[in-house]
XYZ file of C-alpha atoms in Angstrom:
721
model
C 0.062 -0.062 -0.288
C 1.802 3.550 -1.544
C 1.175 6.589 0.449
C -2.174 7.501 -1.417
C -3.689 4.591 -0.014
C -2.473 5.243 4.060
C -3.995 8.608 3.106
C -7.255 7.200 2.194
C -7.263 4.522 4.797
C -6.845 7.180 7.404
C -9.460 9.321 6.149
C -12.108 6.509 6.346
C -10.565 5.946 9.643
C -11.207 9.076 10.831
C -14.928 9.759 9.231
C -16.002 6.562 11.007
C -14.651 7.899 13.926
C -16.372 10.752 13.794
C -19.918 9.223 13.082
C -19.007 6.968 16.217
C -18.662 9.697 18.546
C -21.765 11.536 17.163
C -23.638 8.338 17.701
C -22.218 8.506 21.435
C -23.041 12.025 22.184
C -26.326 11.068 20.865
C -26.489 7.854 23.794
C -25.799 10.524 26.040
C -27.911 13.200 25.438
C -30.814 10.126 25.335
C -29.739 8.269 28.315
C -32.896 9.423 30.682
C -35.187 9.644 27.157
C -38.263 7.295 28.082
C -37.853 4.311 25.382
C -34.582 5.121 24.051
C -32.555 1.998 23.309
C -28.228 2.380 22.727
C -27.256 2.723 19.324
C -24.291 1.172 17.859
C -22.610 1.473 14.881
C -22.292 -0.907 12.540
C -19.010 -1.461 10.455
C -17.216 -3.130 7.373
C -14.136 -2.908 6.023
C -13.582 -1.502 2.100
C -11.222 -4.464 0.772
C -10.032 -4.288 -2.835
C -8.244 -7.128 -4.340
C -6.927 -8.989 -1.362
C -6.078 -5.678 0.570
C -8.022 -3.410 3.328
C -8.082 -0.254 1.947
C -10.346 1.481 4.422
C -13.773 1.266 6.824
C -16.960 2.237 5.871
C -20.594 3.181 8.138
C -22.852 0.711 7.179
C -25.737 1.712 9.453
C -27.137 1.933 12.980
C -28.011 -1.361 15.270
C -29.946 -0.708 18.706
C -29.975 -3.471 21.458
C -32.704 -5.072 21.857
C -34.479 -7.586 24.381
C -37.516 -9.136 22.753
C -38.318 -11.137 25.623
C -38.385 -8.393 28.717
C -40.423 -6.090 25.946
C -43.193 -8.942 25.510
C -43.239 -9.576 29.151
C -43.710 -5.362 29.421
C -46.591 -5.503 26.927
C -48.169 -7.918 29.233
C -47.355 -6.440 32.476
C -48.774 -2.881 31.351
C -51.787 -4.310 30.551
C -52.250 -5.540 33.888
C -51.300 -2.729 35.463
C -53.627 -0.716 33.794
C -56.630 -2.921 35.270
C -55.121 -2.829 38.884
C -55.071 1.189 38.509
C -57.938 1.307 37.324
C -59.574 -0.764 40.048
C -57.552 0.309 43.057
C -58.748 4.105 41.892
C -62.143 2.882 41.749
C -62.250 0.827 44.719
C -60.831 3.783 47.276
C -63.586 6.100 46.147
C -66.089 3.610 46.432
C -64.959 2.533 49.837
C -64.877 6.307 51.331
C -68.448 6.423 50.150
C -69.799 4.102 52.394
C -67.302 5.644 54.731
C -64.652 3.295 56.961
C -66.910 1.553 59.493
C -67.389 3.299 62.839
C -66.676 6.427 61.210
C -68.835 9.701 61.733
C -70.258 9.048 58.284
C -70.091 6.015 57.582
C -73.443 3.962 56.776
C -73.647 1.790 59.759
C -72.666 4.571 61.875
C -76.021 6.420 60.736
C -77.664 3.027 61.004
C -76.618 2.780 64.458
C -77.957 6.301 65.140
C -81.612 5.108 63.867
C -81.505 2.143 66.429
C -80.205 3.935 69.433
C -83.315 6.368 68.276
C -85.733 3.285 68.403
C -84.138 2.298 71.991
C -84.988 5.829 73.143
C -88.272 5.442 71.995
C -88.801 2.077 73.735
C -88.097 3.383 76.765
C -90.156 6.822 76.392
C -92.959 5.766 74.065
C -95.022 8.415 75.387
C -91.654 10.938 74.498
C -92.717 13.353 71.257
C -88.591 14.150 71.372
C -87.721 10.662 71.316
C -90.568 9.954 68.406
C -88.716 13.381 66.568
C -85.578 11.519 66.926
C -86.352 8.582 65.343
C -88.432 10.189 62.738
C -85.144 12.418 62.188
C -82.447 9.320 62.130
C -84.509 7.540 59.601
C -84.609 10.904 56.995
C -81.006 11.171 57.383
C -80.431 7.371 56.976
C -82.778 7.470 53.949
C -81.096 10.508 52.887
C -77.666 8.911 52.803
C -78.693 6.247 50.912
C -80.205 8.370 47.957
C -76.536 10.076 47.978
C -75.404 7.097 47.815
C -76.977 5.058 45.160
C -76.550 8.906 43.262
C -72.726 9.223 43.596
C -72.402 5.023 42.437
C -73.883 6.078 39.171
C -71.506 8.707 39.094
C -68.964 6.490 39.404
C -70.442 4.117 36.936
C -71.041 7.522 34.346
C -67.150 8.049 34.947
C -66.582 5.041 33.372
C -68.337 5.160 30.624
C -66.862 8.598 29.730
C -63.263 7.087 30.356
C -64.046 4.251 28.141
C -64.728 6.471 25.269
C -61.628 8.646 26.023
C -59.620 5.341 25.838
C -61.132 3.993 22.981
C -60.189 7.518 21.217
C -56.906 7.248 22.388
C -56.222 3.842 21.212
C -57.511 4.711 17.739
C -54.867 7.605 17.703
C -52.073 5.225 18.909
C -53.185 2.504 16.433
C -52.889 5.371 13.748
C -49.268 6.484 14.641
C -48.532 2.602 14.722
C -49.822 2.236 11.224
C -47.719 5.555 9.799
C -44.301 4.368 11.622
C -44.893 0.873 10.705
C -45.441 1.707 6.632
C -42.005 3.920 7.148
C -39.866 1.024 8.988
C -41.057 -1.202 6.525
C -40.337 0.792 3.717
C -36.765 1.540 4.973
C -36.196 -1.917 6.020
C -37.155 -2.841 2.412
C -34.378 -0.854 0.986
C -31.461 -2.404 3.185
C -31.811 0.247 5.987
C -32.396 -0.323 9.775
C -34.553 2.839 10.928
C -33.917 2.374 14.589
C -35.745 5.669 16.071
C -38.346 4.585 14.349
C -38.542 0.985 16.244
C -37.744 2.665 19.297
C -40.797 4.911 18.221
C -43.073 2.011 17.889
C -41.899 0.363 21.212
C -43.338 3.305 22.815
C -46.407 3.199 20.963
C -47.044 -0.385 21.783
C -46.520 0.261 25.626
C -49.168 3.109 25.934
C -51.386 0.821 23.430
C -50.653 -2.177 25.809
C -52.071 0.331 28.884
C -54.939 0.523 27.473
C -55.870 -2.800 26.356
C -54.104 -6.483 26.498
C -52.184 -7.072 23.281
C -49.558 -9.532 21.664
C -47.847 -8.867 18.598
C -46.700 -11.033 15.674
C -43.396 -10.114 13.480
C -43.758 -9.628 9.913
C -41.145 -9.013 7.001
C -39.215 -6.204 7.232
C -39.548 -5.411 10.511
C -43.072 -5.037 10.455
C -45.458 -5.819 12.944
C -49.289 -6.800 13.626
C -50.910 -6.293 16.932
C -53.648 -8.796 17.993
C -55.752 -8.679 21.489
C -54.646 -11.994 23.599
C -58.428 -12.457 23.115
C -57.322 -12.756 19.156
C -59.070 -9.766 17.796
C -56.695 -8.140 14.988
C -56.097 -4.408 15.726
C -53.112 -3.550 13.170
C -51.767 -5.459 9.681
C -50.336 -2.971 7.479
C -53.587 -1.361 8.355
C -55.136 -0.395 11.488
C -58.763 -1.323 12.353
C -61.119 1.495 14.205
C -62.788 1.131 17.340
C -65.967 3.717 17.724
C -68.031 3.588 21.558
C -71.456 4.577 21.145
C -71.146 6.772 24.859
C -74.484 7.183 26.733
C -74.746 10.477 28.765
C -76.461 8.858 31.789
C -76.648 6.152 33.968
C -79.328 4.871 35.907
C -79.348 2.313 38.727
C -81.539 -0.385 35.772
C -79.149 0.802 32.682
C -76.995 -1.991 32.395
C -75.464 -3.907 29.710
C -76.756 -6.174 27.373
C -75.965 -8.470 24.709
C -79.416 -7.822 23.043
C -78.842 -4.289 21.252
C -82.705 -3.345 22.307
C -81.808 -3.959 25.889
C -78.502 -2.573 26.117
C -78.325 1.107 27.812
C -74.883 1.613 28.209
C -72.243 2.250 25.165
C -70.479 -1.171 23.618
C -66.885 -0.968 21.439
C -67.295 -1.713 18.094
C -64.354 -2.674 16.438
C -64.387 -2.098 12.453
C -61.445 -3.791 10.137
C -60.051 -1.764 6.712
C -62.433 -4.778 4.790
C -64.885 -3.897 6.970
C -65.721 -6.794 8.807
C -66.766 -6.007 12.416
C -67.337 -7.583 16.117
C -68.930 -6.248 18.718
C -65.413 -6.347 21.683
C -67.802 -6.432 25.017
C -70.155 -8.818 23.819
C -67.220 -10.869 23.026
C -65.480 -10.532 25.956
C -61.653 -9.236 24.016
C -60.707 -6.783 26.484
C -58.956 -8.770 29.172
C -56.637 -6.239 31.004
C -55.823 -2.958 30.349
C -58.044 0.162 31.209
C -60.514 -0.346 28.627
C -61.565 -4.065 30.613
C -61.410 -2.249 33.976
C -63.530 0.361 33.214
C -66.064 -2.035 31.460
C -65.941 -4.289 34.490
C -66.418 -1.619 37.343
C -69.459 0.196 35.066
C -71.052 -3.600 34.710
C -70.063 -5.837 37.536
C -68.231 -4.180 40.255
C -70.425 -1.032 40.932
C -73.497 -2.472 39.555
C -72.643 -5.074 42.426
C -72.627 -2.446 45.115
C -75.904 -0.421 43.659
C -77.412 -4.263 43.932
C -76.075 -4.419 47.323
C -77.365 -1.210 49.037
C -80.694 -1.612 46.986
C -80.890 -5.366 49.058
C -80.082 -3.623 52.335
C -82.243 -0.275 51.725
C -85.178 -3.027 50.970
C -84.290 -4.915 53.953
C -84.643 -2.126 56.371
C -87.916 -1.225 54.692
C -89.806 -5.292 54.768
C -88.173 -5.437 58.694
C -90.354 -3.022 59.479
C -92.957 -3.744 57.185
C -93.824 -7.050 56.660
C -95.635 -10.145 58.823
C -96.331 -13.430 58.495
C -99.948 -14.814 58.294
C -99.756 -18.582 59.251
C -102.200 -21.108 57.813
C -104.924 -23.087 59.451
C -105.297 -26.307 59.773
C -107.817 -28.191 57.212
C -108.898 -31.698 56.416
C -111.088 -33.227 53.845
C -112.313 -36.527 54.226
C -108.130 -38.437 55.269
C -106.529 -35.501 53.206
C -104.994 -32.826 55.277
C -103.067 -29.358 54.751
C -103.560 -25.821 55.605
C -105.810 -23.141 54.531
C -103.966 -19.599 54.125
C -105.917 -16.496 53.393
C -104.308 -14.087 50.854
C -106.576 -11.208 50.272
C -103.114 -8.995 52.479
C -100.888 -10.308 49.792
C -99.288 -7.709 47.359
C -97.039 -7.974 44.726
C -93.370 -9.233 44.730
C -94.801 -10.919 48.564
C -94.190 -14.980 48.749
C -96.532 -17.691 49.901
C -94.033 -20.306 51.889
C -94.918 -24.095 51.540
C -93.717 -27.004 52.749
C -94.056 -30.408 52.163
C -92.360 -33.743 52.799
C -92.536 -37.050 50.495
C -93.189 -39.224 53.215
C -91.676 -42.548 51.160
C -87.995 -40.287 51.479
C -88.495 -38.070 54.651
C -87.145 -35.733 52.320
C -88.791 -32.363 52.179
C -89.286 -29.604 49.567
C -89.888 -25.631 50.508
C -92.105 -24.125 47.516
C -91.299 -19.573 47.305
C -94.770 -19.188 45.466
C -94.559 -15.353 44.597
C -97.453 -13.472 43.535
C -97.315 -10.869 40.343
C -99.735 -9.058 38.472
C -98.720 -10.018 34.923
C -98.237 -13.263 32.952
C -95.161 -11.040 31.584
C -93.233 -11.604 34.240
C -93.045 -14.812 34.537
C -90.982 -17.443 34.838
C -89.245 -16.365 37.871
C -85.617 -17.633 38.229
C -84.817 -19.650 41.997
C -82.605 -16.161 42.894
C -86.040 -14.507 42.926
C -85.871 -14.683 46.421
C -82.595 -14.767 48.981
C -83.565 -18.495 50.157
C -80.952 -21.235 48.885
C -83.264 -24.170 49.699
C -86.328 -23.079 48.196
C -87.813 -23.385 44.401
C -89.353 -20.019 43.336
C -92.365 -20.282 41.537
C -94.269 -17.430 39.886
C -98.006 -16.901 40.467
C -99.974 -14.657 38.766
C -103.095 -13.039 40.140
C -104.489 -11.007 37.271
C -107.159 -14.588 36.780
C -108.443 -14.267 40.284
C -107.975 -16.802 43.341
C -109.111 -19.466 41.273
C -106.572 -19.330 38.835
C -104.419 -18.913 41.929
C -105.334 -22.407 43.079
C -104.753 -23.866 39.681
C -101.264 -22.204 39.208
C -100.301 -23.969 42.584
C -101.757 -27.168 42.287
C -99.480 -27.618 38.959
C -96.471 -26.679 40.585
C -96.958 -29.231 43.711
C -97.901 -32.024 41.234
C -100.497 -34.536 41.610
C -99.821 -35.405 44.669
C -101.649 -32.574 46.176
C -105.108 -31.326 45.810
C -104.804 -27.445 45.994
C -108.307 -25.177 45.641
C -109.959 -22.330 46.403
C -113.288 -22.742 48.620
C -114.027 -19.271 49.644
C -113.142 -15.955 49.113
C -109.353 -15.545 49.228
C -108.553 -18.956 50.847
C -106.314 -21.393 49.362
C -106.573 -24.705 50.518
C -103.668 -27.230 50.181
C -104.094 -30.630 50.819
C -102.104 -34.206 50.938
C -103.177 -36.809 49.149
C -104.382 -38.263 52.156
C -104.145 -41.603 54.544
C -102.409 -44.502 52.737
C -104.850 -47.856 52.333
C -104.715 -50.223 49.357
C -107.070 -53.509 48.879
C -106.603 -56.725 46.921
C -109.035 -57.199 44.093
C -110.915 -60.361 43.537
C -107.958 -62.434 45.329
C -109.516 -65.035 48.247
C -107.886 -64.728 51.544
C -110.792 -66.427 53.130
C -111.183 -65.044 56.676
C -107.704 -65.371 57.951
C -106.164 -65.494 54.650
C -105.055 -69.377 55.365
C -107.358 -70.377 51.926
C -104.945 -68.297 49.959
C -102.379 -71.047 48.688
C -99.113 -68.854 47.982
C -96.444 -71.604 47.161
C -95.835 -71.555 43.338
C -94.452 -67.872 44.386
C -91.891 -69.389 45.896
C -88.192 -67.494 45.708
C -89.957 -64.722 45.028
C -90.080 -61.393 47.184
C -92.123 -58.579 48.447
C -91.227 -55.424 49.500
C -92.872 -53.003 52.021
C -91.093 -49.287 52.177
C -92.748 -47.875 55.176
C -91.875 -43.906 56.149
C -89.043 -44.530 53.816
C -88.079 -47.962 55.903
C -87.966 -51.073 53.524
C -88.595 -54.568 54.692
C -88.445 -57.981 52.341
C -91.250 -60.783 52.417
C -89.452 -63.825 50.689
C -92.359 -66.631 49.513
C -91.847 -70.437 50.034
C -93.312 -73.505 49.099
C -95.778 -73.369 51.549
C -96.617 -69.677 51.817
C -100.153 -68.143 52.582
C -101.812 -65.490 52.154
C -102.158 -65.333 56.594
C -98.273 -65.262 56.441
C -98.462 -62.351 54.136
C -100.754 -60.594 56.722
C -98.596 -61.589 59.399
C -95.775 -60.102 57.879
C -97.482 -56.784 57.075
C -98.978 -56.602 60.913
C -95.655 -56.912 61.922
C -94.577 -53.573 60.314
C -94.308 -50.393 62.277
C -96.429 -47.807 60.814
C -98.868 -50.036 58.751
C -101.757 -52.618 59.509
C -103.641 -54.800 57.718
C -106.972 -56.620 58.102
C -109.224 -59.009 55.716
C -112.645 -57.539 54.306
C -114.773 -60.169 52.500
C -112.647 -61.847 49.942
C -109.985 -59.127 50.193
C -106.694 -58.115 51.782
C -106.387 -54.108 53.497
C -103.323 -52.408 53.879
C -103.575 -49.348 55.876
C -101.669 -46.641 57.172
C -101.846 -46.459 60.873
C -101.764 -42.446 61.160
C -102.447 -39.898 57.662
C -98.544 -39.356 58.205
C -97.784 -42.588 57.228
C -96.555 -43.079 54.065
C -95.986 -46.816 51.986
C -95.021 -48.089 49.382
C -94.995 -51.906 47.576
C -93.239 -53.499 45.158
C -92.694 -57.043 43.762
C -89.601 -58.743 42.974
C -92.089 -60.196 39.657
C -95.567 -59.322 38.389
C -96.978 -62.780 39.293
C -96.401 -61.875 42.873
C -98.758 -58.724 42.659
C -101.508 -61.152 40.508
C -101.369 -63.837 42.825
C -101.712 -60.951 45.648
C -104.092 -58.642 43.738
C -101.890 -55.775 44.767
C -100.448 -53.491 42.290
C -97.011 -52.104 42.829
C -97.374 -48.362 43.918
C -97.085 -45.770 46.643
C -99.374 -44.514 49.184
C -100.051 -41.571 51.354
C -96.759 -40.269 50.050
C -96.915 -36.867 50.797
C -97.196 -34.486 53.937
C -97.929 -30.661 53.701
C -96.069 -29.812 56.443
C -96.572 -25.905 56.453
C -98.299 -23.251 54.487
C -97.483 -19.354 55.681
C -97.623 -16.356 53.566
C -95.608 -12.995 54.138
C -97.195 -9.967 53.628
C -96.537 -6.290 53.480
C -98.386 -3.600 55.826
C -99.977 -1.013 53.767
C -101.270 0.645 56.765
C -99.924 2.978 59.762
C -102.806 1.041 62.105
C -104.444 -1.841 62.430
C -102.345 -4.274 60.682
C -100.312 -5.943 63.795
C -97.049 -3.627 65.046
C -95.766 -3.663 61.624
C -94.932 -0.301 60.136
C -94.544 1.027 56.833
C -91.783 3.441 58.105
C -89.554 3.433 54.521
C -91.589 3.939 51.196
C -90.862 3.968 47.836
C -90.914 7.690 46.654
C -90.701 6.861 42.940
C -93.661 4.226 42.984
C -97.185 4.516 43.180
C -98.881 3.443 45.159
C -95.334 4.177 47.342
C -95.446 0.872 49.480
C -92.390 -1.558 48.954
C -93.692 -4.765 48.668
C -90.337 -5.890 46.406
C -92.601 -6.382 43.424
C -91.429 -7.673 40.403
C -93.869 -6.629 37.960
C -91.955 -4.887 34.872
C -88.939 -3.569 36.287
C -88.361 -5.005 39.695
C -88.868 -2.493 42.292
C -85.544 -3.168 44.337
C -83.448 -2.176 41.475
C -82.461 1.471 42.710
C -84.790 1.580 45.271
C -81.758 2.793 47.740
C -82.030 5.748 45.350
C -85.930 6.121 46.150
C -86.161 5.483 49.562
C -87.783 8.101 51.930
C -89.547 8.561 55.196
C -93.645 7.952 55.155
C -95.012 11.068 55.110
C -97.583 10.288 57.289
C -95.399 9.486 59.817
C -93.363 12.879 59.566
C -96.942 14.323 59.906
C -97.901 12.469 63.049
C -94.791 10.663 64.911
C -97.231 9.292 67.018
C -98.036 6.482 64.737
C -94.527 5.245 65.996
C -96.389 3.872 68.961
C -99.878 4.288 68.493
C -100.055 0.392 66.485
C -104.182 -0.041 66.993
C -107.078 2.210 66.958
C -109.619 -0.361 68.446
C -108.528 -0.972 70.717
C -106.488 2.175 70.766
C -102.685 1.512 71.999
C -101.631 2.875 75.036
C -99.695 6.069 74.886
C -96.768 4.366 76.929
C -97.506 0.950 75.151
C -93.731 0.251 73.893
C -94.970 -2.854 71.893
C -94.879 -1.339 67.772
C -91.091 0.538 68.985
C -89.601 -2.294 70.599
C -90.641 -4.196 67.947
C -89.059 -2.432 65.357
C -86.176 -2.595 67.470
C -85.988 -6.318 67.604
C -86.775 -6.867 63.847
C -83.418 -4.677 62.995
C -81.048 -6.020 65.177
C -82.051 -9.278 66.323
C -84.237 -11.383 64.033
C -82.286 -13.274 61.041
C -83.259 -14.048 57.835
C -82.144 -14.760 54.824
C -80.781 -11.300 52.144
C -79.649 -10.656 49.314
C -75.673 -10.884 49.081
C -75.289 -9.663 45.146
C -71.715 -9.947 43.940
C -70.770 -12.982 46.328
C -70.568 -10.765 49.445
C -67.894 -11.943 51.548
C -68.034 -15.003 49.409
C -71.521 -16.187 49.739
C -74.126 -15.669 47.227
C -76.834 -14.867 50.249
C -76.493 -13.646 53.402
C -78.372 -14.715 56.437
C -78.546 -13.068 59.821
C -79.825 -9.108 60.792
C -80.430 -6.519 59.270
C -77.870 -4.614 61.418
C -75.123 -7.164 60.568
C -76.365 -7.076 56.918
C -74.799 -3.281 56.519
C -72.021 -4.176 58.758
C -71.112 -7.429 56.050
C -71.435 -4.859 53.335
C -69.023 -1.872 54.718
C -66.813 -4.334 55.724
C -66.948 -6.251 52.399
C -66.388 -2.452 50.469
C -63.279 -1.774 52.766
C -61.970 -5.094 52.234
C -62.051 -4.917 48.731
C -60.606 -1.360 48.251
C -57.588 -2.954 50.879
C -57.336 -5.598 48.401
C -57.018 -4.237 45.104
C -54.503 -1.248 46.723
C -52.471 -4.177 47.539
C -52.726 -5.804 44.222
C -52.013 -2.368 42.391
C -48.709 -1.971 44.235
C -47.663 -5.381 43.733
C -48.091 -4.936 40.312
C -46.675 -1.707 39.953
C -43.629 -3.471 41.581
C -43.575 -5.645 38.719
C -43.805 -3.346 35.920
C -40.916 -1.081 37.651
C -38.557 -4.336 38.012
C -39.202 -4.990 34.487
C -38.305 -1.296 33.402
C -35.685 -1.347 34.924
C -34.261 -4.754 33.621
C -35.527 -3.298 29.760
C -33.397 -0.311 30.345
C -30.261 -2.141 31.944
C -30.264 -4.961 28.462
C -31.140 -2.264 25.957
C -30.489 1.312 27.870
C -27.846 3.723 27.874
C -24.871 3.156 30.334
C -23.629 6.594 30.580
C -20.021 5.692 32.143
C -19.811 3.006 29.185
C -20.353 6.011 26.631
C -17.553 8.054 28.366
C -15.079 4.924 28.435
C -16.247 5.000 24.629
C -15.611 8.307 23.749
C -12.277 8.074 25.226
C -11.339 5.648 22.789
C -12.685 6.955 19.879
C -10.591 10.301 20.959
C -8.000 8.161 20.604
C -8.296 6.481 17.410
C -9.747 10.197 16.144
C -5.966 11.695 16.683
C -4.410 8.338 15.567
C -6.230 8.710 12.073
C -5.232 12.278 12.364
C -1.856 11.828 12.833
C -1.295 9.456 10.515
C -2.839 11.669 7.691
C -0.356 14.228 9.293
C 2.330 11.879 9.177
C 1.859 10.707 5.095
C 1.057 14.799 4.156
C 4.304 15.686 5.499
C 5.836 12.692 3.614
C 4.459 14.139 0.611
C 5.896 17.602 1.557
C 9.508 15.346 1.611
C 8.467 13.585 -1.546
C 7.512 17.312 -3.182
C 11.193 19.040 -2.084
C 13.356 16.314 -3.489
């Protein structure tokens, strides 16, 4: 290599070093820029023949970590969810108040029961009566405001979904622009490292909104899907649309049926015109959109339902009373009569029956409705877990009611309407069966059953089976003796027939044969007898008057309904839905608080009689029952306990949910922070390394410059020769 070659090589080295210094300077300057990755020159030797005659820059490369980047996208989505959940849960907990705090719902309830306690002690006190009214009104108004605040949170979630959809569309459009530029440069042999960094930042921001996964395409391209498989981007961006609603109420809920849906949904439109409802398909699993949808359609709906359930229990604990059935009979049939004149829409009639053969009991809740359109009802129409719920349409009169109840109970029962509003429910009567045309004789000895040797007769009495085995010498008298020896049944011979009877109207029995020939020889049929017993019949009725319906009192009413008595009607929109937003104090009590004590006009209740306030207090703090615990409150679908305990459970549940959401968010934030640090460590700029590199480059620059200077000096010497 001559002096000219040396000069050219040194000059190319100088240019390369200058470029490397520029890259190092850029790395240092962007060391703290979010998403910036360390850049490195790609260099190659210039070869002529067999000699290296210089060096040139081929391009730039960036330091990447596909594994960490993929993990980070997933965890950013989860962080978007946990942050949103923690925010909403914290605010919801603040609405209910910390248990025992002055403004907490349970504190206001305790103030109300304390006023009732004082009234029980001094029922004649006008100030004690006024205190009950005031505290009840404060409690009702607090429920109203809580309900409104919950719906405000749902509306906020609705608006946030709209904002996030618009942000996602902007990011998808930016992704399309960047991706097209990246593919274009890469196809021409250039690795657009800064564009790749910008695209990574867009994907990270998008992952906070929704859970996504990416698939590599040629020339550094990328396709983006949701984790559920919905295609968001592949060369062209899909478009998301959201039909945001401007008002949210307790009855405003999501439905996959467009005619019933009252909140917004998200439609994905692909570039080729294909559309899917991403909410209906459950396409969002993590991210801010998924969390806001969950809050709007599940968590806050459950919170509203819990509030409504408490308001309903509060009202009905004071206003409802029980009517017990009166024993009735017709021949050998036994059961109950019950007068349903006072039954209101939503009130249940509870019937418990027993299968005498097995001893199993079944409880039916026959719930009054006034429109056939409300039917059928599901078993969760009542909070009881052990009942079978049947809606009964009362619009057709009491005869129709009897028919509907009879159809539900089955042929083993007789249901009738003997008069007025009375329903009679009877069992299938005393058990008895007689043989048909078989000659037992006076004592059964004339009936020879030896031909049945080896066959069996099984008689099950009150669930207990006993088996008789025939021999070659068995007579009818032997069969009769076997039956007489069974507890609960007895036998007798009338003419030529054998009669089998239950000892009482509650003793049931069944007969079974090993072979039909046994029944033919005995003149008996395999069947069951006295199979059922009506164990109990009662109705839960809502008092509609302030007096002369016992001590029950409709203190709390439904201010949004007419008539305003809360009966938990299921006709139309269920009355419980949004009841906490409408609960109010009965205006007749406000104008005449004496009715808190005076429950009867004939005979008149004594002024100092504490029966009604004592009963009100007991029903709220001591009487237990089943209550609907929406949202699996405390890990259960129904709560059994007092109204007071139910409220404590609700408030504690919200506090626990808020704490758990905060813990989950803190944990997820730590995961994301750790991944971001790891990504920076693996792909980011180490300033110390860059400074050391600059020193190396400075030396290289000086060396190349020295070579150039030396060659020039040598050329000058040659020129002077």
